[in-house]
XYZ file of C-alpha atoms in Angstrom:
335
model
C 3.853 -6.171 -32.482
C 0.826 -4.443 -34.048
C 1.425 -1.047 -32.422
C 4.606 0.422 -33.876
C 4.352 3.446 -31.557
C 4.527 1.348 -28.378
C 8.348 1.041 -28.109
C 8.656 4.818 -28.460
C 5.930 5.441 -25.869
C 7.082 2.815 -23.348
C 9.412 5.060 -21.294
C 6.566 7.586 -20.939
C 4.280 4.892 -19.518
C 6.518 4.480 -16.476
C 5.816 6.806 -13.561
C 9.484 7.577 -12.932
C 8.833 9.689 -9.829
C 6.797 6.946 -8.173
C 9.379 4.345 -9.191
C 12.140 6.496 -7.638
C 10.240 6.714 -4.344
C 9.414 3.000 -4.335
C 13.078 2.118 -4.956
C 14.268 4.429 -2.171
C 11.711 3.067 0.298
C 12.510 -0.557 -0.532
C 16.144 0.251 0.301
C 14.995 1.751 3.610
C 12.859 -1.309 4.317
C 15.825 -3.602 3.692
C 18.022 -1.411 5.899
C 15.536 -1.559 8.770
C 15.257 -5.325 8.370
C 19.047 -5.862 8.395
C 19.430 -3.546 11.402
C 17.606 -6.135 13.511
C 14.992 -3.692 14.790
C 12.010 -5.796 13.688
C 13.204 -8.886 15.548
C 13.774 -6.710 18.613
C 10.347 -5.037 18.425
C 8.286 -8.173 17.737
C 8.288 -9.558 21.320
C 7.373 -6.111 22.680
C 4.396 -5.922 20.310
C 3.207 -9.323 21.486
C 3.416 -8.179 25.098
C 1.646 -4.893 24.225
C -1.200 -7.020 22.810
C -1.341 -8.810 26.171
C -0.295 -12.041 24.421
C -3.621 -12.147 22.533
C -3.592 -13.021 18.817
C -6.745 -11.017 18.139
C -5.453 -7.943 19.992
C -2.168 -8.217 18.111
C -4.010 -8.004 14.789
C -6.120 -5.073 16.027
C -2.884 -3.327 17.050
C -1.396 -3.856 13.590
C -4.544 -2.522 11.896
C -4.623 0.598 14.095
C -0.956 1.464 13.639
C -0.830 0.748 9.895
C -4.124 2.456 8.994
C -3.224 5.632 10.901
C 0.317 5.686 9.529
C -0.763 5.156 5.930
C -2.952 8.280 6.056
C 0.243 10.283 6.582
C 3.118 8.383 4.949
C 1.081 6.764 2.089
C -0.051 3.170 1.829
C 2.919 1.970 -0.236
C 5.360 3.406 2.301
C 3.417 1.857 5.181
C 3.722 -1.567 3.555
C 7.440 -1.180 2.987
C 7.964 -0.128 6.602
C 5.548 -2.396 8.447
C 5.295 -5.661 6.477
C 8.750 -6.885 7.594
C 7.657 -6.184 11.184
C 4.355 -8.014 10.643
C 6.187 -11.023 9.179
C 8.800 -11.118 11.947
C 6.144 -10.866 14.665
C 3.969 -13.510 13.008
C 6.836 -15.984 12.862
C 7.843 -15.419 16.463
C 4.252 -15.644 17.706
C 3.459 -18.515 15.314
C 0.325 -16.916 13.874
C -1.082 -17.093 10.338
C 1.334 -14.896 8.375
C -0.854 -14.753 5.246
C -3.840 -13.488 7.224
C -1.743 -10.945 9.125
C -0.156 -9.617 5.919
C -3.487 -9.446 4.044
C -5.339 -7.626 6.820
C -2.362 -5.259 7.150
C -2.463 -4.485 3.417
C -6.211 -3.810 3.610
C -5.603 -1.541 6.624
C -3.025 0.431 4.624
C -5.374 0.824 1.656
C -8.385 1.831 3.755
C -6.514 4.102 6.161
C -4.741 5.905 3.324
C -8.132 6.776 1.791
C -8.759 9.340 4.528
C -6.364 12.050 3.384
C -5.437 13.579 0.013
C -1.811 12.552 0.594
C -2.549 8.990 1.678
C -2.142 7.362 -1.731
C -1.421 8.265 -5.386
C -5.057 8.197 -6.565
C -6.101 10.624 -3.836
C -3.286 12.996 -4.773
C -4.456 12.940 -8.416
C -8.098 13.612 -7.468
C -7.157 16.282 -4.909
C -5.141 18.278 -7.441
C -7.544 17.721 -10.352
C -10.563 19.092 -8.471
C -8.795 21.778 -6.423
C -10.235 20.428 -3.185
C -9.315 21.719 0.262
C -7.437 19.322 2.535
C -10.084 19.387 5.296
C -12.927 19.224 2.760
C -11.463 16.001 1.395
C -10.968 14.498 4.875
C -14.498 15.412 6.032
C -16.071 13.818 2.957
C -14.042 10.606 3.197
C -14.187 10.178 6.992
C -17.623 8.440 7.253
C -16.711 5.884 4.602
C -13.194 5.213 5.899
C -14.728 4.675 9.357
C -17.125 2.111 7.874
C -14.321 0.335 6.023
C -12.197 0.079 9.163
C -15.162 -1.138 11.217
C -15.733 -3.892 8.666
C -12.026 -4.745 8.855
C -12.101 -4.869 12.672
C -15.128 -7.158 12.450
C -12.986 -9.566 10.415
C -10.626 -9.864 13.398
C -13.503 -11.393 15.378
C -13.034 -14.523 13.268
C -9.532 -14.903 14.696
C -9.361 -17.381 17.530
C -8.319 -15.389 20.576
C -5.584 -17.776 21.637
C -2.786 -16.797 23.997
C 0.554 -16.107 22.361
C 3.882 -16.963 23.907
C 7.308 -15.702 22.944
C 9.148 -18.979 23.089
C 11.953 -18.061 20.741
C 13.648 -14.722 20.195
C 16.122 -14.492 17.320
C 19.640 -13.767 18.583
C 19.968 -10.641 16.444
C 22.169 -7.770 17.569
C 20.818 -4.274 16.962
C 22.990 -2.494 14.402
C 22.534 1.088 15.495
C 24.376 2.814 12.631
C 22.305 1.018 10.017
C 19.128 1.751 11.984
C 19.911 5.487 12.173
C 20.790 5.674 8.456
C 17.559 3.876 7.565
C 15.373 6.097 9.765
C 16.995 9.312 8.516
C 16.554 8.111 4.921
C 12.904 7.286 5.612
C 12.174 10.789 6.922
C 14.118 12.372 4.051
C 12.286 10.272 1.459
C 8.869 11.268 2.816
C 9.743 14.978 3.041
C 11.338 15.101 -0.423
C 8.363 13.288 -1.944
C 5.919 15.686 -0.277
C 7.651 18.688 -1.903
C 7.797 17.012 -5.323
C 11.500 16.021 -5.287
C 11.072 12.249 -5.630
C 14.270 11.648 -7.701
C 16.302 13.355 -4.957
C 14.855 10.874 -2.450
C 16.317 8.016 -4.478
C 19.700 9.744 -4.850
C 19.890 10.614 -1.143
C 19.020 7.076 -0.042
C 21.372 5.432 -2.533
C 24.355 7.503 -1.402
C 23.461 7.062 2.283
C 23.643 3.281 1.972
C 26.698 3.411 -0.291
C 28.521 5.242 2.482
C 27.174 3.509 5.591
C 25.288 0.364 4.603
C 26.493 -1.358 1.446
C 25.083 -4.700 2.595
C 21.626 -3.225 1.934
C 22.486 -2.728 -1.741
C 24.024 -6.211 -1.969
C 20.814 -7.760 -0.603
C 18.490 -5.459 -2.536
C 15.639 -6.987 -4.566
C 16.393 -5.367 -7.927
C 13.960 -7.713 -9.689
C 11.170 -6.083 -7.686
C 11.955 -2.690 -9.230
C 11.874 -4.202 -12.711
C 8.531 -5.800 -11.850
C 7.079 -2.431 -10.849
C 8.393 -0.832 -14.059
C 6.531 -3.452 -16.109
C 3.409 -2.978 -13.966
C 3.412 0.744 -14.800
C 3.871 -0.059 -18.495
C 1.127 -2.692 -18.612
C -1.496 -0.855 -16.566
C -0.961 2.536 -18.205
C -1.040 1.010 -21.696
C -4.335 -0.704 -20.831
C -5.769 2.607 -19.615
C -4.530 4.233 -22.857
C -6.300 1.601 -24.975
C -9.557 1.979 -23.037
C -9.448 5.790 -23.384
C -8.971 5.489 -27.136
C -11.898 3.064 -27.336
C -14.143 6.028 -26.436
C -16.052 4.047 -23.828
C -18.760 5.837 -21.872
C -18.703 5.539 -18.084
C -21.089 6.819 -15.393
C -20.185 10.286 -14.123
C -21.744 10.150 -10.665
C -23.581 8.295 -7.930
C -23.545 4.589 -7.194
C -22.928 3.778 -10.860
C -19.600 5.622 -10.861
C -18.747 4.069 -7.487
C -19.228 0.518 -8.789
C -17.503 1.114 -12.123
C -14.434 2.709 -10.511
C -14.204 -0.138 -7.963
C -14.486 -2.823 -10.662
C -11.998 -1.125 -13.023
C -9.551 -0.893 -10.105
C -9.849 -4.659 -9.726
C -8.958 -5.144 -13.377
C -5.902 -2.915 -13.748
C -5.185 -1.143 -10.437
C -6.747 1.937 -8.900
C -4.301 4.597 -10.112
C -4.741 3.863 -13.860
C -8.510 3.523 -13.220
C -8.485 7.024 -11.701
C -6.615 8.468 -14.682
C -9.013 6.777 -17.103
C -12.210 7.958 -15.395
C -10.991 11.512 -14.787
C -11.176 12.173 -18.522
C -14.969 12.559 -18.262
C -14.739 14.888 -15.206
C -17.073 12.844 -12.968
C -18.183 13.631 -9.392
C -15.089 13.386 -7.266
C -16.487 11.655 -4.154
C -17.977 8.502 -5.780
C -14.803 8.264 -7.884
C -12.555 8.530 -4.839
C -14.644 6.019 -2.887
C -14.629 3.516 -5.740
C -10.919 3.591 -6.520
C -10.038 3.433 -2.830
C -12.278 0.474 -1.983
C -11.048 -1.042 -5.253
C -7.581 -1.225 -3.729
C -8.734 -4.239 -1.739
C -10.040 -7.418 -3.337
C -7.934 -8.732 -6.224
C -4.228 -8.261 -5.601
C -3.646 -5.946 -8.604
C -6.125 -3.448 -7.149
C -3.353 -1.557 -5.387
C 0.410 -1.284 -5.602
C 0.502 -1.672 -1.806
C -0.875 -5.221 -2.161
C 1.876 -6.183 -4.595
C 4.537 -4.729 -2.303
C 3.157 -6.621 0.699
C 3.038 -9.950 -1.153
C 6.510 -9.570 -2.611
C 8.147 -8.681 0.705
C 6.251 -11.260 2.777
C 6.378 -14.093 0.255
C 2.642 -14.739 0.680
C 0.846 -16.511 -2.180
C -1.825 -14.732 -4.220
C -4.261 -17.528 -3.360
C -3.788 -17.030 0.394
C -4.116 -13.263 -0.029
C -7.424 -13.622 -1.884
C -8.856 -15.895 0.830
C -9.219 -12.801 3.007
C -9.100 -9.835 0.615
C -11.952 -10.779 -1.724
C -14.531 -11.452 1.040
C -13.540 -8.137 2.635
C -13.915 -6.290 -0.678
C -17.382 -7.716 -1.333
C -18.683 -6.893 2.166
C -17.174 -3.379 2.237
C -18.419 -2.672 -1.306
C -22.009 -3.618 -0.442
C -22.054 -1.683 2.839
C -20.552 1.404 1.159
C -23.089 1.287 -1.677
C -25.975 1.149 0.792
C -24.517 4.109 2.697
C -23.919 6.057 -0.534
C -27.523 5.608 -1.658
């Protein structure tokens, strides 16, 4: 009400390319879910974990963290969270814990590469870093973060799982093929900077061969993400205009970037702090570790919660302790 320029600026606050990719990938996620593939795969995952709850969680962490380094953390959540939920229900394990640890795995694994998440892409391009240079610098810290995450699985009671009930879901092969082709197309088009085409391709694919996906699509989720972009980017705009001074290197920058990520997400925090041209490594470490902890730290967290239907309170039971431990260990290593 006080800022007359806000209505005019609002469309510019939305990251339309990211929103296009998110929309396309949510369609793909719904298509994979309706195809029945997750219900079919869940019992096989339980057997691959040798019917051990702890091994099942370790398996999820390994697969999701490695995948997110290549296909981005948001994509990993859209692809794997329905599988995590389906497997958790069949195996009767704590869904909230499985979803939270999976989201942390996506955030930490994606930190390894410049293409693993949006904040890394921004930093990579802004500093003109080489791909391998970025990976080499991040590798020791990502290894520490994943080791801390694996240590959290030791708190899981290693009970034996049994597949007592398998949903009688037929595999819909056409819908599965359309979803997988759309997934590959979305990733490739996004990598070459053609995000709007990813949305158009996926929309027409499901219009032709999977209209039930569009009928069951969570359109409110897309509106939610649009408002998240508006709110977080406006907050970053206000802080920039306040001419605040932030640390430009070392542990100070690491802590500030991690804390700001907790307040209004790691991508806007990256954009805000880049204005002072700080050291890239402490900045990257802070905004990546800041993706864990409070749910707004990363878009991947919000996607995971929305798809899985897990409460924020249950998510924070596991995410905040992890954030505090990983933050302290990283700071000691950085010093």
